[in-house]
Coordinates of C-alpha atoms and ligand atoms in Angstrom, one line a residue:
M8 CA -6.2 34.0 10.5
I9 CA -3.3 36.3 11.6
N10 CA -2.5 39.2 9.4
N11 CA 0.9 39.3 7.9
N12 CA 2.5 42.7 7.3
V13 CA 4.9 42.3 4.5
M14 CA 7.8 44.6 3.6
L15 CA 9.1 44.1 0.0
V16 CA 12.7 44.9 -0.8
E17 CA 13.3 44.4 -4.4
G18 CA 16.1 46.0 -6.5
N19 CA 14.6 45.2 -9.9
R20 CA 11.9 47.8 -10.8
L21 CA 9.8 45.4 -12.9
F22 CA 9.8 42.7 -10.2
L23 CA 9.0 45.4 -7.6
E24 CA 5.8 46.2 -9.5
Q25 CA 4.9 42.6 -10.3
L26 CA 5.6 41.3 -6.8
S27 CA 3.8 44.2 -5.1
N28 CA 0.7 43.3 -7.1
V29 CA 0.9 39.6 -6.1
I30 CA 1.3 40.6 -2.4
K31 CA -1.7 43.0 -2.6
E32 CA -3.8 40.2 -4.1
T33 CA -2.9 37.7 -1.4
E34 CA -5.5 37.1 1.3
S35 CA -4.4 37.6 4.9
V36 CA -1.3 39.5 3.7
T37 CA -0.8 43.3 3.7
L38 CA 1.9 45.1 1.8
V39 CA 3.0 47.7 4.4
A40 CA 6.1 49.0 2.7
R41 CA 8.2 48.5 -0.4
F42 CA 11.7 49.7 -1.2
R43 CA 14.1 49.3 -4.2
D44 CA 17.1 50.2 -2.1
A45 CA 17.8 47.9 0.9
K46 CA 19.5 50.8 2.7
D47 CA 16.2 52.7 2.6
A48 CA 14.4 49.7 3.9
L49 CA 16.8 49.5 6.8
G50 CA 16.5 53.2 7.6
Q51 CA 12.9 53.9 7.0
G52 CA 10.9 50.7 7.2
M53 CA 10.7 50.3 11.0
V54 CA 7.6 52.5 11.3
F55 CA 5.6 50.0 9.3
T56 CA 6.4 47.2 11.8
P57 CA 6.6 44.4 9.2
N58 CA 6.6 40.9 10.5
I59 CA 7.7 39.4 7.2
I60 CA 10.4 40.8 5.0
L61 CA 10.8 39.7 1.4
L62 CA 14.5 40.4 0.7
D63 CA 16.0 40.4 -2.8
A64 CA 18.8 38.0 -2.6
D65 CA 20.1 39.0 -6.1
T66 CA 21.5 42.2 -4.4
P67 CA 25.3 42.6 -4.1
N68 CA 26.5 42.1 -0.5
I69 CA 23.4 40.1 0.4
M70 CA 25.1 38.3 3.3
N71 CA 25.9 41.6 5.1
L72 CA 22.5 42.9 4.3
L73 CA 20.9 39.8 5.9
A74 CA 22.8 40.4 9.1
E75 CA 21.8 44.1 9.1
F76 CA 18.1 43.2 8.6
R77 CA 18.3 40.7 11.4
R78 CA 19.7 43.3 13.7
V79 CA 17.2 46.1 12.7
Y80 CA 14.2 43.8 12.5
P81 CA 14.8 41.1 15.1
H82 CA 11.1 40.1 15.2
A83 CA 10.5 39.8 11.5
D84 CA 10.8 36.6 9.5
I85 CA 13.0 37.1 6.4
I86 CA 12.3 35.3 3.2
C87 CA 15.0 35.6 0.6
T88 CA 13.8 35.9 -3.0
G89 CA 15.9 35.2 -6.1
E90 CA 15.7 34.1 -9.7
K91 CA 17.0 30.6 -9.0
W92 CA 17.3 28.3 -6.1
S93 CA 20.6 26.6 -5.3
A94 CA 21.4 24.4 -2.4
E95 CA 24.6 26.2 -1.6
S96 CA 23.4 29.8 -1.6
S97 CA 20.1 28.9 0.0
S98 CA 21.8 27.3 3.0
L99 CA 24.1 30.3 3.3
Y100 CA 21.0 32.5 3.5
V101 CA 19.4 30.3 6.0
N102 CA 22.5 30.1 8.1
A103 CA 22.5 33.9 8.0
G104 CA 19.0 34.1 9.4
A105 CA 16.6 33.8 6.5
K106 CA 13.7 31.5 7.0
C107 CA 13.4 30.2 3.5
F108 CA 13.9 31.0 -0.2
L109 CA 11.3 31.8 -2.8
V110 CA 11.9 31.9 -6.6
K111 CA 10.8 35.1 -8.3
P112 CA 8.2 35.8 -9.6
F113 CA 6.1 33.9 -7.1
S114 CA 2.3 33.5 -7.0
S115 CA 0.0 34.3 -4.1
E116 CA -0.2 30.6 -3.3
E117 CA 3.6 30.2 -3.2
L118 CA 3.9 33.2 -0.9
L119 CA 1.2 31.7 1.4
D120 CA 3.0 28.4 1.4
A121 CA 6.2 30.1 2.4
I122 CA 4.5 31.9 5.2
Y123 CA 2.8 28.8 6.3
S124 CA 6.0 26.8 6.3
I125 CA 7.7 29.4 8.5
N126 CA 4.8 29.4 11.0
K127 CA 4.9 25.6 11.0
N128 CA 8.6 25.9 11.7
V129 CA 9.5 23.6 8.8
S130 CA 13.2 23.1 9.1
A131 CA 15.0 25.0 6.3
S132 CA 18.3 23.5 7.2
N133 CA 20.0 21.2 4.8
N134 CA 20.4 18.1 6.7
A135 CA 17.8 15.4 5.9
K136 CA 19.1 11.9 5.9
I137 CA 18.6 10.6 2.4
V138 CA 18.0 6.9 2.0
T139 CA 17.8 5.0 -1.3
F140 CA 16.3 1.5 -1.5
F141 CA 18.1 -0.4 -4.1
S142 CA 17.3 -4.0 -5.1
P143 CA 19.3 -6.2 -7.4
K144 CA 16.0 -7.6 -8.9
G145 CA 12.3 -6.7 -8.8
K146 CA 9.7 -7.8 -6.3
S147 CA 12.0 -7.5 -3.4
G148 CA 9.3 -6.0 -1.2
K149 CA 11.0 -2.6 -1.2
T150 CA 8.0 -0.4 -2.0
T151 CA 6.1 -2.1 0.9
L152 CA 9.1 -1.6 3.1
I153 CA 9.5 2.1 2.3
A154 CA 5.8 2.9 2.9
N155 CA 5.8 1.1 6.3
L156 CA 9.1 2.4 7.3
A157 CA 8.1 6.0 6.6
M158 CA 5.2 5.5 9.0
A159 CA 7.4 3.9 11.6
I160 CA 9.8 6.8 11.5
S161 CA 7.0 9.2 11.8
R162 CA 5.7 7.4 14.9
T163 CA 8.9 6.4 16.7
A164 CA 10.9 9.6 16.1
N165 CA 8.0 12.1 15.4
A166 CA 10.2 13.1 12.4
T167 CA 9.1 14.3 9.0
V168 CA 9.6 12.0 6.1
G169 CA 9.4 12.6 2.3
I170 CA 9.0 9.6 0.0
I171 CA 10.2 10.1 -3.6
D172 CA 8.9 7.5 -6.0
A173 CA 11.7 7.5 -8.6
D174 CA 10.8 4.0 -9.9
L175 CA 10.3 6.0 -13.1
Q176 CA 8.4 3.5 -15.2
F177 CA 6.4 1.3 -12.9
G178 CA 6.4 3.2 -9.6
D179 CA 3.4 2.2 -7.5
M180 CA 3.7 4.2 -4.3
A181 CA 0.6 6.1 -5.3
F182 CA -1.4 2.8 -5.5
F183 CA 0.0 1.8 -2.2
F184 CA -1.4 4.8 -0.4
N185 CA -4.5 5.0 -2.6
L186 CA -3.5 8.4 -4.0
K187 CA -4.7 10.2 -7.1
P188 CA -2.0 12.9 -7.2
Q189 CA -2.5 16.1 -9.2
S190 CA 1.2 16.5 -9.6
T191 CA 3.9 13.8 -9.7
I192 CA 7.7 13.6 -10.2
V193 CA 7.1 14.5 -13.8
E194 CA 5.8 17.9 -13.1
A195 CA 8.4 18.5 -10.4
A196 CA 11.1 17.6 -12.8
R197 CA 9.7 19.9 -15.5
D198 CA 9.6 22.8 -13.0
T199 CA 12.8 22.3 -11.1
D200 CA 14.3 25.5 -12.5
F201 CA 11.6 27.5 -11.0
L202 CA 11.2 25.7 -7.7
S203 CA 12.6 26.1 -4.2
P204 CA 12.0 23.7 -1.3
V205 CA 9.0 25.7 -0.2
T206 CA 7.3 25.4 -3.6
L207 CA 8.4 21.8 -4.3
N208 CA 6.5 20.9 -1.1
T209 CA 3.2 21.5 -3.0
Y210 CA 4.0 18.7 -5.4
F211 CA 4.1 16.2 -2.5
V212 CA 0.9 14.6 -1.3
S213 CA 0.5 14.3 2.5
V214 CA -0.4 10.9 3.7
D215 CA 0.1 11.3 7.4
K216 CA 0.9 14.3 9.7
N217 CA 4.6 13.7 9.1
V218 CA 4.7 11.8 5.8
S219 CA 4.4 13.1 2.2
V220 CA 4.9 11.4 -1.1
L221 CA 6.1 12.7 -4.4
C222 CA 4.3 10.2 -6.6
G223 CA 5.8 8.4 -9.6
T224 CA 5.0 8.8 -13.3
K225 CA 1.5 7.9 -14.5
N226 CA 2.8 6.3 -17.6
P227 CA 6.0 4.3 -18.3
S228 CA 6.8 6.4 -21.3
F229 CA 7.1 9.5 -19.0
I230 CA 10.5 8.2 -17.9
D231 CA 12.0 10.5 -20.6
K232 CA 10.5 13.5 -18.8
V233 CA 12.6 13.0 -15.7
S234 CA 16.2 13.7 -16.4
I235 CA 18.9 12.6 -14.0
S236 CA 19.9 16.2 -13.3
S237 CA 16.3 17.1 -12.4
L238 CA 16.0 14.1 -10.2
E239 CA 19.2 15.2 -8.4
A240 CA 17.8 18.7 -8.1
I241 CA 14.6 17.3 -6.5
I242 CA 16.7 15.2 -4.0
N243 CA 18.8 18.2 -3.2
M244 CA 15.7 20.3 -2.4
A245 CA 14.1 17.5 -0.4
R246 CA 17.2 17.6 1.8
S247 CA 16.0 20.9 3.3
M248 CA 12.3 19.9 3.4
F249 CA 12.2 16.8 5.6
Q250 CA 14.2 15.1 8.2
Y251 CA 14.2 11.8 6.3
V252 CA 13.9 11.2 2.6
L253 CA 13.2 7.7 1.3
I254 CA 13.7 7.1 -2.4
D255 CA 12.2 4.2 -4.3
V256 CA 14.1 3.4 -7.5
P257 CA 13.8 0.9 -10.3
A258 CA 15.4 -2.5 -9.6
G259 CA 19.0 -3.1 -10.8
F260 CA 21.8 -0.7 -11.7
N261 CA 20.5 1.9 -14.0
P262 CA 21.1 5.7 -14.3
T263 CA 18.2 6.5 -11.9
S264 CA 19.2 4.0 -9.2
I265 CA 22.8 5.0 -9.4
A266 CA 22.1 8.7 -9.2
A267 CA 19.8 8.3 -6.3
A268 CA 22.3 6.1 -4.4
E269 CA 25.2 8.4 -5.0
N270 CA 23.1 11.3 -3.7
S271 CA 22.1 9.4 -0.6
D272 CA 23.6 9.1 2.9
I273 CA 22.5 5.5 3.1
T274 CA 21.7 2.9 0.4
F275 CA 19.8 -0.1 1.5
V276 CA 20.3 -3.2 -0.7
V277 CA 16.9 -5.0 -0.4
S278 CA 16.4 -8.5 -1.5
M279 CA 13.6 -11.0 -1.0
L280 CA 14.7 -14.5 -0.1
N281 CA 13.1 -16.9 -2.5
G282 CA 15.4 -19.9 -2.2
G283 CA 17.1 -18.7 -5.4
Y284 CA 20.3 -16.9 -6.1
E285 CA 19.7 -13.9 -3.8
V286 CA 22.9 -14.3 -1.9
Q287 CA 24.9 -14.1 -5.2
H288 CA 22.8 -11.1 -6.4
I289 CA 23.5 -9.3 -3.2
Q290 CA 27.2 -10.1 -3.3
R291 CA 27.5 -8.9 -6.9
A292 CA 25.6 -5.7 -6.1
L293 CA 27.8 -5.1 -3.1
D294 CA 30.9 -5.6 -5.3
I295 CA 29.8 -2.6 -7.4
F296 CA 29.2 -0.4 -4.3
T297 CA 32.7 -1.2 -3.0
T298 CA 34.0 1.4 -5.4
W299 CA 32.7 4.0 -2.9
P300 CA 35.5 4.6 -0.4
D301 CA 32.9 4.8 2.5
Y302 CA 30.6 1.9 1.3
Q303 CA 30.8 0.1 4.6
R304 CA 29.1 3.0 6.3
R305 CA 26.7 3.9 3.5
V306 CA 25.6 0.5 2.2
K307 CA 23.4 -1.7 4.3
V308 CA 21.7 -5.0 3.5
I309 CA 18.0 -5.7 4.3
L310 CA 16.5 -9.1 3.6
T311 CA 12.8 -9.6 3.3
R312 CA 10.7 -12.8 3.6
V313 CA 13.1 -14.2 6.1
E314 CA 11.7 -17.4 7.7
P315 CA 12.1 -18.0 10.6
C316 CA 12.7 -14.2 11.2
T317 CA 15.2 -14.7 14.0
E318 CA 18.6 -13.4 15.0
K319 CA 20.0 -16.8 14.2
S320 CA 18.7 -16.5 10.5
Q321 CA 20.2 -13.0 10.4
Q322 CA 23.5 -14.4 11.6
E323 CA 23.5 -17.2 9.1
M324 CA 22.6 -14.9 6.2
Q325 CA 25.3 -12.5 7.3
E326 CA 27.9 -15.3 7.1
A327 CA 26.6 -16.5 3.7
I328 CA 26.8 -13.1 2.2
G329 CA 30.0 -12.0 4.0
Y330 CA 28.6 -8.6 4.9
P331 CA 26.5 -7.3 7.8
V332 CA 22.7 -7.7 7.5
A333 CA 21.2 -4.5 9.0
G334 CA 17.6 -5.7 9.0
I335 CA 15.4 -8.7 8.4
I336 CA 11.7 -8.6 7.5
P337 CA 9.5 -11.7 7.9
N338 CA 7.3 -13.4 5.3
A339 CA 4.1 -11.6 5.9
Y340 CA 2.4 -11.8 2.5
L341 CA -1.1 -11.9 3.9
D342 CA -0.6 -8.9 6.2
V343 CA 0.9 -6.7 3.5
A344 CA -1.6 -7.8 0.8
T345 CA -4.6 -7.2 3.1
A346 CA -3.2 -3.8 4.1
A347 CA -2.4 -2.8 0.5
D348 CA -5.9 -3.7 -0.6
D349 CA -7.5 -1.0 1.5
G350 CA -4.6 1.5 1.3
R351 CA -3.5 1.0 4.9
M352 CA -0.2 0.1 6.4
A353 CA 0.6 -3.4 7.7
L354 CA 2.3 -1.6 10.5
D355 CA -1.1 -0.1 11.6
L356 CA -3.2 -3.2 11.0
K357 CA -1.0 -5.4 13.3
P358 CA 1.2 -3.2 15.4
N359 CA 2.5 -6.2 17.4
S360 CA 3.3 -8.5 14.5
T361 CA 6.9 -9.6 13.8
L362 CA 6.7 -7.5 10.6
S363 CA 5.8 -4.3 12.6
Q364 CA 8.5 -5.0 15.2
Q365 CA 11.2 -5.5 12.5
I366 CA 10.2 -2.4 10.7
T367 CA 10.2 -0.4 13.9
L368 CA 13.8 -1.7 14.6
L369 CA 14.9 -0.4 11.2
A370 CA 13.3 2.9 11.9
E371 CA 15.2 3.1 15.2
L372 CA 18.4 2.1 13.4
L373 CA 17.9 5.0 10.9
T374 CA 16.9 7.6 13.5
T375 CA 19.4 7.0 16.2
N376 CA 22.6 6.7 14.1
Ligands
LIG11 N1 7.6 -9.1 3.8 C1 6.9 -9.6 2.8 N2 6.5 -10.9 2.9 C2 5.8 -11.5 1.9 N3 5.4 -10.8 0.8 C3 5.8 -9.5 0.7 C4 6.5 -8.8 1.7 N4 6.7 -7.6 1.3 C5 6.1 -7.4 0.1 N5 5.5 -8.6 -0.3 C6 4.8 -8.9 -1.5 O1 5.7 -9.0 -2.6 C7 5.3 -8.3 -3.7 C8 6.3 -7.2 -4.1 O2 6.3 -6.2 -3.1 P1 6.7 -4.7 -3.4 O3 5.8 -4.2 -4.5 O4 6.8 -4.0 -2.1 O5 8.1 -5.0 -4.0 P2 9.0 -4.1 -4.9 O6 10.4 -4.6 -4.7 O7 8.7 -2.7 -4.7 O8 8.5 -4.7 -6.3 P3 8.7 -3.9 -7.8 O9 10.0 -4.5 -8.3 O10 7.5 -4.4 -8.5 O11 8.8 -2.5 -7.5 C9 3.9 -7.8 -3.4 O12 3.0 -8.7 -3.8 C10 3.9 -7.7 -1.9 O13 2.6 -7.9 -1.4
LIG12 MG1 8.2 -1.3 -6.1

């Protein structure tokens, strides 16, 4: 393992002591220098050749300091540290050359996660495409779609995908991937005040080289533990953790689905054709979304269990609904059920099926627009 030479710049005396101890205890990391005054670090730190600089972002004039540190230490990675993460300030720091942001006080594990994410070149920019999957009614096939689509995005675009299971009472993404998560959206929501994107990452479970899942609550009563503001904070942080974020929400209009949709770049309205009133449900849902001035760009319709799954059916449904249909998914009950039973993706079991082709088309739609 490479050794990391860390220089700590920390204005607060207590934090300076506390963080020094954490760094000293961290394996594969050496504290080579520490300064309370950033000016001293700029003037005297060079002889210690740090390759990582932990820079106190709660210092006045931090933006100018960042530029100075970049100039004096062009080969070091700068991690900003502060008492609270915010999307706005953190993206300013990253634009000014910081690699990521850590909330103080951090643990050895969090420091290593930050260093690891820098080395892996995890994008700290703020530009994930956030996609919410809304359905007027339950059992629309949206959880199945999200899981398969995440894999398809990973495969076709080699892009990173975070899945957030915000179906707060009966989320089943964890069952879908056969996961027994140590932490879920409940713990993430509890901790949002102390988290930054680097540390939130540890609450996600990786299911593929590019795909991670923030699992849903383990008990329906835990819904009370995830406030709308904490959900929004999680979505906001996820924006700088992945290239795509797919959010599963409870069926129907409710505070959770509305908040997720409002914080999304795209909202898919997903409905399973059952020979019932789906067309009317979709139209009524679309009516509500039309209050967004840019709804035509942001709201897209996906129909599942479309038989026959052809362009002609898509065209007919489009006319019946009076709104473009962005994607159609065939009836593939056997494929999705067999796959779900052994925690695999239908996409992997039958890569050439119509189901896989349609999901891949949707992945291309998302990643090329
Ligand atoms: N394309 C499909 N064709 C046929 N059946 C499907 C399809 N996709 C999913 N299903 C089946 O429909 C049921 C519901 O699927 P899924 O759990 O993905 O829907 P959901 O909208 O997330 O439901 P919930 O409202 O329970 O969250 C499951 O039994 C699943 O196997
Ligand atoms: Mg579901």
